[in-house]
PDB file of C-alpha atoms in Angstrom:
ATOM      1  CA  GLN H   1     -24.485  -1.174  10.796  1.00  0.00           C
ATOM      2  CA  ALA H   2     -21.792  -3.126  12.643  1.00  0.00           C
ATOM      3  CA  ASN H   3     -18.180  -2.339  11.769  1.00  0.00           C
ATOM      4  CA  ASP H   4     -19.175   0.623   9.593  1.00  0.00           C
ATOM      5  CA  CYS H   5     -17.005   3.666  10.289  1.00  0.00           C
ATOM      6  CA  SER H   6     -18.190   5.565   7.208  1.00  0.00           C
ATOM      7  CA  GLY H   7     -19.447   8.480   9.329  1.00  0.00           C
ATOM      8  CA  LEU H   8     -15.981   9.511  10.526  1.00  0.00           C
ATOM      9  CA  GLY H   9     -14.620  12.646   8.887  1.00  0.00           C
ATOM     10  CA  ALA H  10     -10.873  12.757   9.489  1.00  0.00           C
ATOM     11  CA  VAL H  11      -8.215  10.929  11.476  1.00  0.00           C
ATOM     12  CA  VAL H  12      -5.172  13.085  12.221  1.00  0.00           C
ATOM     13  CA  MET H  13      -2.146  11.397  13.778  1.00  0.00           C
ATOM     14  CA  GLN H  14      -0.694  13.907  16.255  1.00  0.00           C
ATOM     15  CA  ASN H  15       2.593  12.093  16.991  1.00  0.00           C
ATOM     16  CA  ALA H  16       4.966   9.656  15.308  1.00  0.00           C
ATOM     17  CA  GLY H  17       3.998   6.962  17.862  1.00  0.00           C
ATOM     18  CA  ASP H  18       0.227   7.227  17.307  1.00  0.00           C
ATOM     19  CA  ILE H  19      -1.438   3.983  16.155  1.00  0.00           C
ATOM     20  CA  VAL H  20      -4.946   3.387  14.839  1.00  0.00           C
ATOM     21  CA  MET H  21      -5.907  -0.269  14.316  1.00  0.00           C
ATOM     22  CA  LEU H  22      -9.040  -1.472  12.516  1.00  0.00           C
ATOM     23  CA  ASN H  23     -10.301  -4.909  13.544  1.00  0.00           C
ATOM     24  CA  GLY H  24     -12.978  -6.715  11.570  1.00  0.00           C
ATOM     25  CA  ALA H  25     -14.551  -6.018   8.198  1.00  0.00           C
ATOM     26  CA  THR H  26     -15.369  -2.364   7.851  1.00  0.00           C
ATOM     27  CA  ASN H  27     -15.915   0.544   5.517  1.00  0.00           C
ATOM     28  CA  PHE H  28     -13.583   3.342   6.587  1.00  0.00           C
ATOM     29  CA  ASN H  29     -14.173   6.495   4.570  1.00  0.00           C
ATOM     30  CA  ALA H  30     -12.369   8.985   6.800  1.00  0.00           C
ATOM     31  CA  THR H  31      -9.305  10.803   5.528  1.00  0.00           C
ATOM     32  CA  ILE H  32      -6.111   9.747   7.325  1.00  0.00           C
ATOM     33  CA  THR H  33      -3.161  12.086   7.717  1.00  0.00           C
ATOM     34  CA  GLY H  34      -0.445  13.150  10.127  1.00  0.00           C
ATOM     35  CA  ASN H  35      -0.345  16.415  12.035  1.00  0.00           C
ATOM     36  CA  GLY H  36       3.198  16.647  10.652  1.00  0.00           C
ATOM     37  CA  ALA H  37       4.882  14.709   7.869  1.00  0.00           C
ATOM     38  CA  ASP H  38       5.449  10.976   8.421  1.00  0.00           C
ATOM     39  CA  GLU H  39       3.502  10.748  11.678  1.00  0.00           C
ATOM     40  CA  GLY H  40       1.419   7.820  12.848  1.00  0.00           C
ATOM     41  CA  THR H  41       0.735   4.201  11.948  1.00  0.00           C
ATOM     42  CA  PHE H  42      -2.537   2.915  10.546  1.00  0.00           C
ATOM     43  CA  GLN H  43      -2.940  -0.869  10.903  1.00  0.00           C
ATOM     44  CA  ILE H  44      -5.343  -3.123   9.049  1.00  0.00           C
ATOM     45  CA  ASN H  45      -6.142  -5.991  11.426  1.00  0.00           C
ATOM     46  CA  GLY H  46      -9.205  -7.442   9.713  1.00  0.00           C
ATOM     47  CA  THR H  47     -10.200  -8.889   6.365  1.00  0.00           C
ATOM     48  CA  ASP H  48     -11.755  -7.000   3.494  1.00  0.00           C
ATOM     49  CA  ILE H  49     -11.274  -3.567   5.067  1.00  0.00           C
ATOM     50  CA  VAL H  50     -11.959  -0.832   2.511  1.00  0.00           C
ATOM     51  CA  LEU H  51     -10.194   2.497   3.035  1.00  0.00           C
ATOM     52  CA  GLY H  52     -12.350   4.943   1.103  1.00  0.00           C
ATOM     53  CA  GLY H  53     -10.873   8.234   2.281  1.00  0.00           C
ATOM     54  CA  ALA H  54      -7.709   9.826   0.941  1.00  0.00           C
ATOM     55  CA  ILE H  55      -4.588   8.963   2.931  1.00  0.00           C
ATOM     56  CA  GLY H  56      -1.745  11.380   3.511  1.00  0.00           C
ATOM     57  CA  THR H  57      -3.103  14.446   1.776  1.00  0.00           C
ATOM     58  CA  GLY H  58      -1.375  17.509   3.170  1.00  0.00           C
ATOM     59  CA  ASN H  59       0.963  15.544   5.430  1.00  0.00           C
ATOM     60  CA  ARG H  60       2.194  12.101   4.400  1.00  0.00           C
ATOM     61  CA  LEU H  61       1.170   9.279   6.776  1.00  0.00           C
ATOM     62  CA  GLY H  62       4.095   7.529   8.512  1.00  0.00           C
ATOM     63  CA  THR H  63       3.141   3.852   8.091  1.00  0.00           C
ATOM     64  CA  LEU H  64       0.309   1.762   6.674  1.00  0.00           C
ATOM     65  CA  LYS H  65       0.595  -1.823   7.892  1.00  0.00           C
ATOM     66  CA  VAL H  66      -1.459  -4.874   6.917  1.00  0.00           C
ATOM     67  CA  ASN H  67      -1.087  -7.387   9.748  1.00  0.00           C
ATOM     68  CA  ASP H  68      -0.496 -11.121   9.135  1.00  0.00           C
ATOM     69  CA  GLY H  69      -3.412 -12.893   7.462  1.00  0.00           C
ATOM     70  CA  LYS H  70      -5.370  -9.666   6.881  1.00  0.00           C
ATOM     71  CA  SER H  71      -6.489  -7.740   3.791  1.00  0.00           C
ATOM     72  CA  GLY H  72      -7.440  -4.254   2.776  1.00  0.00           C
ATOM     73  CA  THR H  73      -8.216  -2.135  -0.257  1.00  0.00           C
ATOM     74  CA  LEU H  74      -7.095   1.408  -0.970  1.00  0.00           C
ATOM     75  CA  ASN H  75     -10.146   2.903  -2.658  1.00  0.00           C
ATOM     76  CA  ASN H  76      -8.669   6.417  -2.843  1.00  0.00           C
ATOM     77  CA  THR H  77      -5.229   7.990  -3.248  1.00  0.00           C
ATOM     78  CA  ALA H  78      -2.585   7.205  -0.664  1.00  0.00           C
ATOM     79  CA  ASN H  79       0.638   9.014   0.290  1.00  0.00           C
ATOM     80  CA  VAL H  80       2.566   7.015   2.887  1.00  0.00           C
ATOM     81  CA  LYS H  81       6.222   6.876   3.937  1.00  0.00           C
ATOM     82  CA  ALA H  82       6.239   3.089   4.516  1.00  0.00           C
ATOM     83  CA  ILE H  83       3.777   0.351   3.619  1.00  0.00           C
ATOM     84  CA  GLN H  84       4.311  -3.015   5.323  1.00  0.00           C
ATOM     85  CA  ILE H  85       2.417  -6.147   4.290  1.00  0.00           C
ATOM     86  CA  GLY H  86       2.376  -9.182   6.592  1.00  0.00           C
ATOM     87  CA  ASN H  87       2.518 -12.924   5.977  1.00  0.00           C
ATOM     88  CA  GLY H  88      -0.522 -14.175   4.051  1.00  0.00           C
ATOM     89  CA  SER H  89      -1.798 -10.598   3.691  1.00  0.00           C
ATOM     90  CA  THR H  90      -2.890  -8.569   0.688  1.00  0.00           C
ATOM     91  CA  LEU H  91      -3.099  -4.836   0.094  1.00  0.00           C
ATOM     92  CA  THR H  92      -5.130  -4.063  -3.028  1.00  0.00           C
ATOM     93  CA  VAL H  93      -5.014  -0.743  -4.852  1.00  0.00           C
ATOM     94  CA  ALA H  94      -8.363  -0.139  -6.573  1.00  0.00           C
ATOM     95  CA  ALA H  95      -8.363   0.548 -10.311  1.00  0.00           C
ATOM     96  CA  THR H  96      -7.490   4.164 -11.231  1.00  0.00           C
ATOM     97  CA  LYS H  97      -6.300   4.907  -7.663  1.00  0.00           C
ATOM     98  CA  ASN H  98      -2.708   6.003  -7.187  1.00  0.00           C
ATOM     99  CA  VAL H  99      -0.273   5.248  -4.401  1.00  0.00           C
ATOM    100  CA  THR H 100       2.837   7.186  -3.382  1.00  0.00           C
ATOM    101  CA  ALA H 101       5.309   5.660  -0.923  1.00  0.00           C
ATOM    102  CA  ALA H 102       8.999   5.677  -0.103  1.00  0.00           C
ATOM    103  CA  THR H 103       8.860   1.910   0.541  1.00  0.00           C
ATOM    104  CA  VAL H 104       6.515  -1.063   0.215  1.00  0.00           C
ATOM    105  CA  GLU H 105       7.876  -4.178   1.904  1.00  0.00           C
ATOM    106  CA  GLY H 106       6.938  -7.463   3.452  1.00  0.00           C
ATOM    107  CA  VAL H 107       6.968  -7.399   7.253  1.00  0.00           C
ATOM    108  CA  ALA H 108       9.599 -10.137   6.809  1.00  0.00           C
ATOM    109  CA  LEU H 109      11.316 -11.640   3.749  1.00  0.00           C
ATOM    110  CA  ASP H 110       8.947 -13.084   1.094  1.00  0.00           C
ATOM    111  CA  GLN H 111       5.778 -11.923   2.849  1.00  0.00           C
ATOM    112  CA  GLY H 112       2.779 -10.002   1.593  1.00  0.00           C
ATOM    113  CA  THR H 113       0.981  -9.373  -1.679  1.00  0.00           C
ATOM    114  CA  LEU H 114       0.584  -5.973  -3.303  1.00  0.00           C
ATOM    115  CA  SER H 115      -2.244  -6.171  -5.814  1.00  0.00           C
ATOM    116  CA  PHE H 116      -3.385  -3.603  -8.371  1.00  0.00           C
ATOM    117  CA  ALA H 117      -6.984  -4.122  -9.507  1.00  0.00           C
ATOM    118  CA  GLY H 118      -6.396  -2.077 -12.655  1.00  0.00           C
ATOM    119  CA  ALA H 119      -4.543   0.867 -14.112  1.00  0.00           C
ATOM    120  CA  SER H 120      -2.638   2.927 -11.553  1.00  0.00           C
ATOM    121  CA  THR H 121       0.383   5.111 -10.993  1.00  0.00           C
ATOM    122  CA  ALA H 122       2.592   3.601  -8.302  1.00  0.00           C
ATOM    123  CA  ALA H 123       5.066   6.288  -7.256  1.00  0.00           C
ATOM    124  CA  ILE H 124       6.904   3.849  -4.977  1.00  0.00           C
ATOM    125  CA  ASP H 125      10.631   4.494  -4.643  1.00  0.00           C
ATOM    126  CA  LYS H 126      11.571   1.040  -3.353  1.00  0.00           C
ATOM    127  CA  VAL H 127       9.456  -2.109  -3.600  1.00  0.00           C
ATOM    128  CA  GLY H 128      10.697  -4.961  -1.418  1.00  0.00           C
ATOM    129  CA  ASN H 129      14.092  -3.398  -0.779  1.00  0.00           C
ATOM    130  CA  GLY H 130      14.443  -4.308   2.922  1.00  0.00           C
ATOM    131  CA  SER H 131      12.125  -7.345   2.891  1.00  0.00           C
ATOM    132  CA  LYS H 132      11.195  -8.626  -0.557  1.00  0.00           C
ATOM    133  CA  LEU H 133       7.467  -8.960  -1.220  1.00  0.00           C
ATOM    134  CA  ASN H 134       6.039 -12.411  -1.884  1.00  0.00           C
ATOM    135  CA  LYS H 135       3.913 -11.247  -4.818  1.00  0.00           C
ATOM    136  CA  VAL H 136       2.878  -8.243  -6.882  1.00  0.00           C
ATOM    137  CA  VAL H 137      -0.289  -8.717  -8.949  1.00  0.00           C
ATOM    138  CA  ILE H 138      -1.065  -6.480 -11.933  1.00  0.00           C
ATOM    139  CA  GLY H 139      -4.743  -6.490 -12.947  1.00  0.00           C
ATOM    140  CA  ALA H 140      -6.311  -5.270 -16.187  1.00  0.00           C
ATOM    141  CA  GLY H 141      -4.544  -2.129 -17.413  1.00  0.00           C
ATOM    142  CA  GLU H 142      -1.161  -0.484 -16.988  1.00  0.00           C
ATOM    143  CA  VAL H 143       0.545   0.014 -13.639  1.00  0.00           C
ATOM    144  CA  ASN H 144       3.321   2.565 -13.956  1.00  0.00           C
ATOM    145  CA  PHE H 145       6.006   2.358 -11.277  1.00  0.00           C
ATOM    146  CA  SER H 146       6.937   5.981 -11.969  1.00  0.00           C
ATOM    147  CA  THR H 147       9.627   6.576  -9.306  1.00  0.00           C
ATOM    148  CA  THR H 148      10.847   3.035  -8.631  1.00  0.00           C
ATOM    149  CA  GLU H 149      14.589   2.455  -8.294  1.00  0.00           C
ATOM    150  CA  VAL H 150      14.423  -0.957  -6.564  1.00  0.00           C
ATOM    151  CA  TYR H 151      11.816  -3.644  -7.282  1.00  0.00           C
ATOM    152  CA  LYS H 152      12.046  -7.010  -5.490  1.00  0.00           C
ATOM    153  CA  ALA H 153       9.214  -9.548  -5.424  1.00  0.00           C
ATOM    154  CA  THR H 154       9.339 -13.326  -5.455  1.00  0.00           C
ATOM    155  CA  THR H 155       6.591 -13.308  -8.111  1.00  0.00           C
ATOM    156  CA  THR H 156       5.140 -10.629 -10.363  1.00  0.00           C
ATOM    157  CA  HIS H 157       1.853 -11.874 -11.813  1.00  0.00           C
ATOM    158  CA  LEU H 158       0.265 -10.266 -14.872  1.00  0.00           C
ATOM    159  CA  ALA H 159      -3.257 -11.467 -14.121  1.00  0.00           C
ATOM    160  CA  GLN H 160      -5.031 -10.437 -17.345  1.00  0.00           C
ATOM    161  CA  GLY H 161      -4.241 -10.406 -21.042  1.00  0.00           C
ATOM    162  CA  THR H 162      -4.345  -6.604 -20.811  1.00  0.00           C
ATOM    163  CA  SER H 163      -2.010  -6.360 -17.789  1.00  0.00           C
ATOM    164  CA  VAL H 164       1.024  -4.126 -18.347  1.00  0.00           C
ATOM    165  CA  VAL H 165       3.781  -3.110 -15.943  1.00  0.00           C
ATOM    166  CA  THR H 166       5.945  -0.075 -16.721  1.00  0.00           C
ATOM    167  CA  PHE H 167       9.006   1.379 -14.991  1.00  0.00           C
ATOM    168  CA  SER H 168       9.201   4.950 -16.287  1.00  0.00           C
ATOM    169  CA  LYS H 169      11.809   6.620 -14.062  1.00  0.00           C
ATOM    170  CA  ASN H 170      14.770   7.694 -16.163  1.00  0.00           C
ATOM    171  CA  ALA H 171      17.357   6.047 -13.899  1.00  0.00           C
ATOM    172  CA  ALA H 172      18.923   2.676 -13.188  1.00  0.00           C
ATOM    173  CA  LEU H 173      16.488   0.028 -11.910  1.00  0.00           C
ATOM    174  CA  GLU H 174      17.430  -2.839  -9.596  1.00  0.00           C
ATOM    175  CA  LEU H 175      14.937  -5.539 -10.633  1.00  0.00           C
ATOM    176  CA  ASN H 176      14.595  -8.918  -8.909  1.00  0.00           C
ATOM    177  CA  THR H 177      11.440 -10.942  -9.576  1.00  0.00           C
TER     178      THR H 177
END
């Protein structure tokens, strides 16, 4: 089947400068990790790309980037140093999947949408700190920003009557939305 990379087992970034870019719609079920902590960049350069394998287990991935006008879904756990979302782009976290990141930002100010399809733990230290996100969407269920100290998004949209957002870190929170 065209654009189906589901047969790959593991992608291991050997160096900080390593880049893997997916173009076109695809199912990508390989695990993605660095040979050492914070190595490599994985770029989504297509629409509706589904990342089915765990990301950053063992060694945290350096960067996950969604290029301008593109979209992807995290359909497994992800542990990434930096997530960057481009202009007109969306990164969706599937329901019950958890994401851990030091930062999630727009590639530039007021760019990118981070969407949670349902309940999730978002252990993201800083959301939109360097470049504020355009939008964060909370689907049905509770999204717990469990480690967040800074949260900046032009819009935070509670998309369902059952949508709940929680900030549970016992520390000061810089909130701008």
